mmCIF file of C-alpha atoms in Angstrom:
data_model
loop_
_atom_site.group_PDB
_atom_site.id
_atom_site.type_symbol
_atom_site.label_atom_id
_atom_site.label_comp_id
_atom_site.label_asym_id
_atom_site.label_seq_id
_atom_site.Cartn_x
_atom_site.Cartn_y
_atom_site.Cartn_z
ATOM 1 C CA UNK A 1 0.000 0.000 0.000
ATOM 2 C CA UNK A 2 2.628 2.487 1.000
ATOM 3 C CA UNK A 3 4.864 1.553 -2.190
ATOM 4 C CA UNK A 4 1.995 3.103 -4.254
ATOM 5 C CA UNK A 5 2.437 6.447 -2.349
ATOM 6 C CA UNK A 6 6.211 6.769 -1.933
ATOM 7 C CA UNK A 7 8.667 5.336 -5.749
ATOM 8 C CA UNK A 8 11.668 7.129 -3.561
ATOM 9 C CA UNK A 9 12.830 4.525 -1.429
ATOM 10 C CA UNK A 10 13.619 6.801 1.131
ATOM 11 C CA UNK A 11 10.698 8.083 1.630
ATOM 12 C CA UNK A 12 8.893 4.597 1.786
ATOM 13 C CA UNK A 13 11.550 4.243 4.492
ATOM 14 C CA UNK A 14 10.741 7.034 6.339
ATOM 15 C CA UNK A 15 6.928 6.406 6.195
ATOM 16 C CA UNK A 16 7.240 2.822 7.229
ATOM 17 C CA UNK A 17 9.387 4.433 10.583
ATOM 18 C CA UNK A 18 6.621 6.332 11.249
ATOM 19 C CA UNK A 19 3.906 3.808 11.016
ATOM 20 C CA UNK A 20 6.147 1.389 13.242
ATOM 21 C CA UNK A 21 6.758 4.267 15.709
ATOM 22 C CA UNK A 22 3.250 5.286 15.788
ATOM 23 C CA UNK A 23 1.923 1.750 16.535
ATOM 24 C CA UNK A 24 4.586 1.910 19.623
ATOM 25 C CA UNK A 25 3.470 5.164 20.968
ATOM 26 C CA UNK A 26 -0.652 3.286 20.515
ATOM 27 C CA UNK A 27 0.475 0.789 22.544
ATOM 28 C CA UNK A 28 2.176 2.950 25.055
ATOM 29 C CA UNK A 29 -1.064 5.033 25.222
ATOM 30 C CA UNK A 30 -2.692 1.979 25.950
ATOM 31 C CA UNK A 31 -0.384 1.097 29.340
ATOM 32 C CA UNK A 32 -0.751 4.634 30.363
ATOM 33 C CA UNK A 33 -4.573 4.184 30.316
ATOM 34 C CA UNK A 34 -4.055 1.211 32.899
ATOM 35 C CA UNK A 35 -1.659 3.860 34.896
ATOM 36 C CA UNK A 36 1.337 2.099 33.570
ATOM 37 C CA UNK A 37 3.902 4.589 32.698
ATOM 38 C CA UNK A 38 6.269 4.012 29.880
ATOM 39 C CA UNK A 39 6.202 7.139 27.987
ATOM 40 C CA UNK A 40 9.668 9.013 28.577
ATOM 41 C CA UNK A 41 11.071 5.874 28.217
ATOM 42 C CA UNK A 42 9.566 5.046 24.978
ATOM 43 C CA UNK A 43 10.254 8.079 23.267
ATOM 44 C CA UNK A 44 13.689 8.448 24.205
ATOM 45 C CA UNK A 45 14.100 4.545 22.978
ATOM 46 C CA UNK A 46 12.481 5.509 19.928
ATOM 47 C CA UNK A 47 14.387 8.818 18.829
ATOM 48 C CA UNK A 48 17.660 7.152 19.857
ATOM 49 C CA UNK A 49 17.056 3.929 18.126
ATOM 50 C CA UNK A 50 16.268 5.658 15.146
ATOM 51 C CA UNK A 51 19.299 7.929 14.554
ATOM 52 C CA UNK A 52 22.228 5.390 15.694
ATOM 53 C CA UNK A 53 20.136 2.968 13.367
ATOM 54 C CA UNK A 54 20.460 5.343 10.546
ATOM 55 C CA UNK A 55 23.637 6.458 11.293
ATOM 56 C CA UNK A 56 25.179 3.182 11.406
ATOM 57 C CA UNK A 57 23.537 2.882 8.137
ATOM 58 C CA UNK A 58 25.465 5.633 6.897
ATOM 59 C CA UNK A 59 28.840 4.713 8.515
ATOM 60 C CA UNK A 60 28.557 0.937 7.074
ATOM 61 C CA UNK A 61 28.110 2.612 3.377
ATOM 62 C CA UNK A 62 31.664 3.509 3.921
ATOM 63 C CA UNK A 63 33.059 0.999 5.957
ATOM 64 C CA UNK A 64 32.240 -1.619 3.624
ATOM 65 C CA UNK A 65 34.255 0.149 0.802
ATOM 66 C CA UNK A 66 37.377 0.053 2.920
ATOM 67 C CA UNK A 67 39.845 -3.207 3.730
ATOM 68 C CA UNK A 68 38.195 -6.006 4.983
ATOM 69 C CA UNK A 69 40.621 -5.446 8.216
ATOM 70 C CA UNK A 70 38.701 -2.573 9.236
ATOM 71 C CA UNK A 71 35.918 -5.072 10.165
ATOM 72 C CA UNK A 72 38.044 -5.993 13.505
ATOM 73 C CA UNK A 73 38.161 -2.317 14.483
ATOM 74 C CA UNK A 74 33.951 -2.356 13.850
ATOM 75 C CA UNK A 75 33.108 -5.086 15.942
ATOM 76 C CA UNK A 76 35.637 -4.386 18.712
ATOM 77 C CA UNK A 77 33.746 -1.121 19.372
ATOM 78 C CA UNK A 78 30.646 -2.725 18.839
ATOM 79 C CA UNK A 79 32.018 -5.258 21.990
ATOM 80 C CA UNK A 80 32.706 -1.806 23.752
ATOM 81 C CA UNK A 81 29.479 -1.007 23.599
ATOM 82 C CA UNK A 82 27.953 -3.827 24.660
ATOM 83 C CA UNK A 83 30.050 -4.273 27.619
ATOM 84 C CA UNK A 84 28.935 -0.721 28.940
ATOM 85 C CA UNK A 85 25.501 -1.812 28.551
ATOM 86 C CA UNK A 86 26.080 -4.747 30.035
ATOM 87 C CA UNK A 87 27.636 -3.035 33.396
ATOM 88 C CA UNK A 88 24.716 -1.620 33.915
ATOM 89 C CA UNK A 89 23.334 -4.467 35.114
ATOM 90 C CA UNK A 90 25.873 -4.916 37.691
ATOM 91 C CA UNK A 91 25.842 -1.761 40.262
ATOM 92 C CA UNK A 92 27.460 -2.584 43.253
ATOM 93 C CA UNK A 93 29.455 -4.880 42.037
ATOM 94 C CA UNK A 94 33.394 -3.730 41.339
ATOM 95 C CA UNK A 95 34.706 -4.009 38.010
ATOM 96 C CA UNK A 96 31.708 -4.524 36.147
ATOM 97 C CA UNK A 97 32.251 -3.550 33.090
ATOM 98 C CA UNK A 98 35.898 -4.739 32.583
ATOM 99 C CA UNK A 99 34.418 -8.216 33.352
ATOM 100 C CA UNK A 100 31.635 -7.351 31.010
ATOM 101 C CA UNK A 101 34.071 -7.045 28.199
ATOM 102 C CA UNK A 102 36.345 -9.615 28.509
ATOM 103 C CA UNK A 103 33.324 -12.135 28.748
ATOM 104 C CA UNK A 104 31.451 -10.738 25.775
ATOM 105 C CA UNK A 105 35.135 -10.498 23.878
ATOM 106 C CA UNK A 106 36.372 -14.395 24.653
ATOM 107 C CA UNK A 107 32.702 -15.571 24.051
ATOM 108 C CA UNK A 108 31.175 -13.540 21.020
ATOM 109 C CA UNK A 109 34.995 -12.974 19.816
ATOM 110 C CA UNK A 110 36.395 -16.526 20.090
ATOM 111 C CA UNK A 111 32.916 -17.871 17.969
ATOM 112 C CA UNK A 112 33.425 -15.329 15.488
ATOM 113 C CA UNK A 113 37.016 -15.731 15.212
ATOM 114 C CA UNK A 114 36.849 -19.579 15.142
ATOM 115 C CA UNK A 115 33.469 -19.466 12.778
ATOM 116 C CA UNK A 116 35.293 -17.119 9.912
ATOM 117 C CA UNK A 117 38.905 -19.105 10.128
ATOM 118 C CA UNK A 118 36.666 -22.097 9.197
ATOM 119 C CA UNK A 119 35.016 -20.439 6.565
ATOM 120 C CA UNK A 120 31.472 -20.765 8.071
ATOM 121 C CA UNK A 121 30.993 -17.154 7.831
ATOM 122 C CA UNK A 122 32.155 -14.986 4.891
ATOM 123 C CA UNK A 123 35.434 -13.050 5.665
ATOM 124 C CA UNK A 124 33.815 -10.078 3.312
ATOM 125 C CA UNK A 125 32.748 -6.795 5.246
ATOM 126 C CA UNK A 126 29.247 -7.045 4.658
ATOM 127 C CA UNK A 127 28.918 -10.662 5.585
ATOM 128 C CA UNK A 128 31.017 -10.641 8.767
ATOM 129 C CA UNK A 129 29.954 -7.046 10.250
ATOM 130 C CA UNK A 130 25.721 -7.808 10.240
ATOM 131 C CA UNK A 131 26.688 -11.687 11.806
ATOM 132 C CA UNK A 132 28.946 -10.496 14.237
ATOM 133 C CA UNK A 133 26.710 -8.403 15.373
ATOM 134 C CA UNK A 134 23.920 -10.110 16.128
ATOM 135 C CA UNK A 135 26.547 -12.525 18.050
ATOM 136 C CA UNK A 136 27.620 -9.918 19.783
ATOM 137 C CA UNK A 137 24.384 -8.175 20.721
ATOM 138 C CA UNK A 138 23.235 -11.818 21.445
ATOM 139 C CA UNK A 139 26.232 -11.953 24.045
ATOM 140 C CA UNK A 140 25.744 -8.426 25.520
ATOM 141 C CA UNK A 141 21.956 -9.833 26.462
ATOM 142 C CA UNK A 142 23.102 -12.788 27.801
ATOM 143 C CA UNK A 143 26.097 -10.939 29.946
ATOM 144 C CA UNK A 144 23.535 -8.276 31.503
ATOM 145 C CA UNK A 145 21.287 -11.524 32.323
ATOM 146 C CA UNK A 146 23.881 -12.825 33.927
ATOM 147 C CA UNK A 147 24.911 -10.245 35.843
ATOM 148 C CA UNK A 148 21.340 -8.907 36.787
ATOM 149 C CA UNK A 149 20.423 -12.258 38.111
ATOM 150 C CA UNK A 150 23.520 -12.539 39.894
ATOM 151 C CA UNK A 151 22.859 -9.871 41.710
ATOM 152 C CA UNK A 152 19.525 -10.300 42.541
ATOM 153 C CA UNK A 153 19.981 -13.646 44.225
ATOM 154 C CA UNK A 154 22.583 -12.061 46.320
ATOM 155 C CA UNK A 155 20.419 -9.404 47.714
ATOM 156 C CA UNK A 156 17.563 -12.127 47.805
ATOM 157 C CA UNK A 157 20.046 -14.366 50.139
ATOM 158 C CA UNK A 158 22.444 -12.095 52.277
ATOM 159 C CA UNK A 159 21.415 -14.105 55.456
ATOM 160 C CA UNK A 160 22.208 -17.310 54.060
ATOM 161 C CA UNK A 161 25.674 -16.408 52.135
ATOM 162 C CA UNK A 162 26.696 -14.820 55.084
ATOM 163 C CA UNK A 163 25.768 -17.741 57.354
ATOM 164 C CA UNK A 164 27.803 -19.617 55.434
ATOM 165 C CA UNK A 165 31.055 -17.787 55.194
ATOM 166 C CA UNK A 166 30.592 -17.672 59.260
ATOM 167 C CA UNK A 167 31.100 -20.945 59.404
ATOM 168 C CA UNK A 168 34.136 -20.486 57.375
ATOM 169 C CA UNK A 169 32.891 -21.311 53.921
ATOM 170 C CA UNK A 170 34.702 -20.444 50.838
ATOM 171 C CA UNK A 171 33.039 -17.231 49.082
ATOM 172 C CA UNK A 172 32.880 -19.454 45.693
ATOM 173 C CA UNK A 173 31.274 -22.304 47.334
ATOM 174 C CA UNK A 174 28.787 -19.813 49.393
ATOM 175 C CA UNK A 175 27.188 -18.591 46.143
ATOM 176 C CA UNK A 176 27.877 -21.571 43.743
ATOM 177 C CA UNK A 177 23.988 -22.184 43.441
ATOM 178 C CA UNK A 178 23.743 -18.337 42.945
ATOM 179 C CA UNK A 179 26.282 -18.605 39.731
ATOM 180 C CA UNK A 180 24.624 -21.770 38.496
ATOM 181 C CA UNK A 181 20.972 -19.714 38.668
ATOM 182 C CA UNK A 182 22.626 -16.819 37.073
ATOM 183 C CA UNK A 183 23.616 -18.682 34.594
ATOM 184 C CA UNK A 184 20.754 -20.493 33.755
ATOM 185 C CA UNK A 185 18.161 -17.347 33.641
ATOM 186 C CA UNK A 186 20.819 -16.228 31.131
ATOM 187 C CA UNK A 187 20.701 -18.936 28.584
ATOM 188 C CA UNK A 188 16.981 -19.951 28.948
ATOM 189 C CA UNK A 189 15.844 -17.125 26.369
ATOM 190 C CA UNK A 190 18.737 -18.477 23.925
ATOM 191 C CA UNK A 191 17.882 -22.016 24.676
ATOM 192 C CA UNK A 192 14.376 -21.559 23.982
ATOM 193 C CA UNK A 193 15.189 -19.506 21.021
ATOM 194 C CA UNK A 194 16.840 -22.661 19.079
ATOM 195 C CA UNK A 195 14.032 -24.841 19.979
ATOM 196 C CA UNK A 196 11.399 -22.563 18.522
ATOM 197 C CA UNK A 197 13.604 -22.158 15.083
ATOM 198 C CA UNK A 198 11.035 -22.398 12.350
ATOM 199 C CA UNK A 199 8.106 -23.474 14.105
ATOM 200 C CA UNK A 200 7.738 -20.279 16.253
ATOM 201 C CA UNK A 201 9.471 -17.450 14.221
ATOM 202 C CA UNK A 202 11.477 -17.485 11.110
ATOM 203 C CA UNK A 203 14.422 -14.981 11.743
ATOM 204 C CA UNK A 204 15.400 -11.804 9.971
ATOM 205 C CA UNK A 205 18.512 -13.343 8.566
ATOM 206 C CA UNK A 206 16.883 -16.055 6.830
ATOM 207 C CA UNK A 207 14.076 -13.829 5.544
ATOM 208 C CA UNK A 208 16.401 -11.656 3.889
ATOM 209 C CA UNK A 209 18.206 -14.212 2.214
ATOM 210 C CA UNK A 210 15.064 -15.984 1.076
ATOM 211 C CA UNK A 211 13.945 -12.335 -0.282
ATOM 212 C CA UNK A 212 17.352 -11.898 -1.761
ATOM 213 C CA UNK A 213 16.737 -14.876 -3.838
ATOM 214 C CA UNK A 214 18.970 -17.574 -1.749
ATOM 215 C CA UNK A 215 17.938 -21.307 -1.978
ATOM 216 C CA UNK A 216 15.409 -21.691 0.680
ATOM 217 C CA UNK A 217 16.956 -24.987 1.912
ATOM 218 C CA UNK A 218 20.429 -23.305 2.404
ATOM 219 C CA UNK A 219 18.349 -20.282 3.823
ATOM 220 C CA UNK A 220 17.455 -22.276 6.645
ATOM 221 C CA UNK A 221 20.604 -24.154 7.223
ATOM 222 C CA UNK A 222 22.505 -20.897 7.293
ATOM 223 C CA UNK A 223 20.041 -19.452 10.103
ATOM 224 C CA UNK A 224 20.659 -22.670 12.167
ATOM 225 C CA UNK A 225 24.214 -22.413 12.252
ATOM 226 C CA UNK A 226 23.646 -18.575 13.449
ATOM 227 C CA UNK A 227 21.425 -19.194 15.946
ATOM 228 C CA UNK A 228 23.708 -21.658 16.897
ATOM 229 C CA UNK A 229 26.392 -18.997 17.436
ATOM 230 C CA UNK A 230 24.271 -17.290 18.896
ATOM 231 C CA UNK A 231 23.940 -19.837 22.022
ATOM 232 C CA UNK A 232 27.190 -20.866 21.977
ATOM 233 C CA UNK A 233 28.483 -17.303 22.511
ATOM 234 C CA UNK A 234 26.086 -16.638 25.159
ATOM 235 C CA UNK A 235 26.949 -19.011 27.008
ATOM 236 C CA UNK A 236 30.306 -19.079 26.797
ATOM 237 C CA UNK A 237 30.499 -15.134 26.827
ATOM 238 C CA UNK A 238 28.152 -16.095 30.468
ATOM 239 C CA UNK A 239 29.914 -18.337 31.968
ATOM 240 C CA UNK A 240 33.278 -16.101 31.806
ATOM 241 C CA UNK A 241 31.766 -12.990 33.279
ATOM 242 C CA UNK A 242 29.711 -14.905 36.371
ATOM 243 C CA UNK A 243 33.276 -16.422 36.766
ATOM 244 C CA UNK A 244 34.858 -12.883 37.001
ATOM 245 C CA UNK A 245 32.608 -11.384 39.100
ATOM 246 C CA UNK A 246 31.546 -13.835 41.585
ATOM 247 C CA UNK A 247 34.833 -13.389 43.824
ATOM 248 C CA UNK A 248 33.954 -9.532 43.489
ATOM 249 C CA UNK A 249 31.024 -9.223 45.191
ATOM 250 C CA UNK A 250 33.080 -10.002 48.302
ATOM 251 C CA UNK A 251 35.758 -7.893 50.110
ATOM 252 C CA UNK A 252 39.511 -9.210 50.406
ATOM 253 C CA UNK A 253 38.421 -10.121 54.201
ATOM 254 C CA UNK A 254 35.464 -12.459 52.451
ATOM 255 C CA UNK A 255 32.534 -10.305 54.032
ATOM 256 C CA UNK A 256 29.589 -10.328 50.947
ATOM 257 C CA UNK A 257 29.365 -6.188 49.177
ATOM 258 C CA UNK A 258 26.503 -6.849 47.406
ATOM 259 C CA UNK A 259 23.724 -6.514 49.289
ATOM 260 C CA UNK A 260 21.002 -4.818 47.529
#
């Protein structure tokens, strides 16, 4: 319907922004009827997403003309990024975000690294930049999990973890059912993710290559071995952060910092 109004793509574009934003703000109307307040949020969410979406647009247009090296610099900020997100999660608990980084960089980097050397994923620019991404982003979800969780079950059990290292306990031991929970919550969404693969949702990656023409067969296959990236990133990318941060949340004298 809109391509009948709009032969300049980027105006279809634009109008097809608008419709999706409007249909946000309805259903943020909606929540505020029931007293549920999510309007500042939403808007800011919704300006913001739009401009780094389009400027990232913008910046790939020249990126992918450059050396396919470049693509290391790309996703290392894009790891960066996520690990500041990530940290977020994680108040209270001392250095947050450096653990946040060097989980999301072993985990999302070493699949990446290891998927690309074995030719799984194309070395080009504009293959390697859009996957790595979503392994990334997949990572940086998994990593605030992780540490949100994490942190929750140690407010939700000060009594008991400090029972423990009273009777002389090892802090690691104390809140080894708190990392294995953690851990868990994290990979549940990614988990359930794989299991629903073409019964529940058919991703955006294989859409696009099934619109771009791509054997619908090797479509599907492709997706798989994302998604399959995808968990083995965030879990790996997981169990490397809890690992870093779990002695953290304690003081050198072993008395628990994380309390709330």
């Amino acid at each position: 319907m809109l391509s009948g109004f709009f032969s300049d793509t980027l105006q279809l574009g634009i109008a097809q922004a608008v419709i999706g934003a409007l249909l946000a703000l309805a259903v943020v109307y909606v929540a505020r009827r029931s007293q549920i307040h999510l309007e500042r949020e939403t808007i800011v969410a919704l300006i913001r997403g739009f401009v780094q979406i389009v400027a990232v647009g913008s910046i790939l247009v020249l990126i992918f003309q450059g050396p396919s090296w470049a693509s290391v610099f790309v996703l290392l900020f894009m790891m960066l990024a996520a690990a500041a997100t990530s940290a977020r999660r994680a108040q209270g608990i001392r250095g947050a975000f450096s653990a946040s980084f060097y989980g999301i960089a072993v985990g999302a980097g070493f699949v990446i690294a290891l998927m690309t050397a074995l030719g799984v994923i194309d070395s080009r620019m504009a293959s390697l930049i859009p996957v790595g991404s979503m392994v990334i982003a997949s990572a940086m979800n998994s990593v605030a999990l992780t540490l949100e969780r994490f942190r929750a079950e140690l407010g939700a059990n000060v009594g008991f973890i400090e029972a423990g290292l009273a009777l002389g306990a090892a802090p690691n031991r104390v809140v080894a059912r708190h990392v294995e929970a953690a851990v868990r919550a994290a990979m549940i969404p990614r988990i359930d993710t794989l299991r629903a693969l073409g019964i529940v949702w058919i991703p955006g990656l294989m859409a696009g290559m099934l619109l771009a023409g791509s054997d619908p067969i090797y479509a599907a296959i492709y997706q798989f071995v994302v998604v399959a990236m995808i968990v083995a990133a965030s879990g790996l990318s997981s169990v490397i952060v809890i690992l870093l941060v779990r002695g953290r949340a304690f003081s050198p004298a072993e008395q628990l910092t994380v309390v709330a």
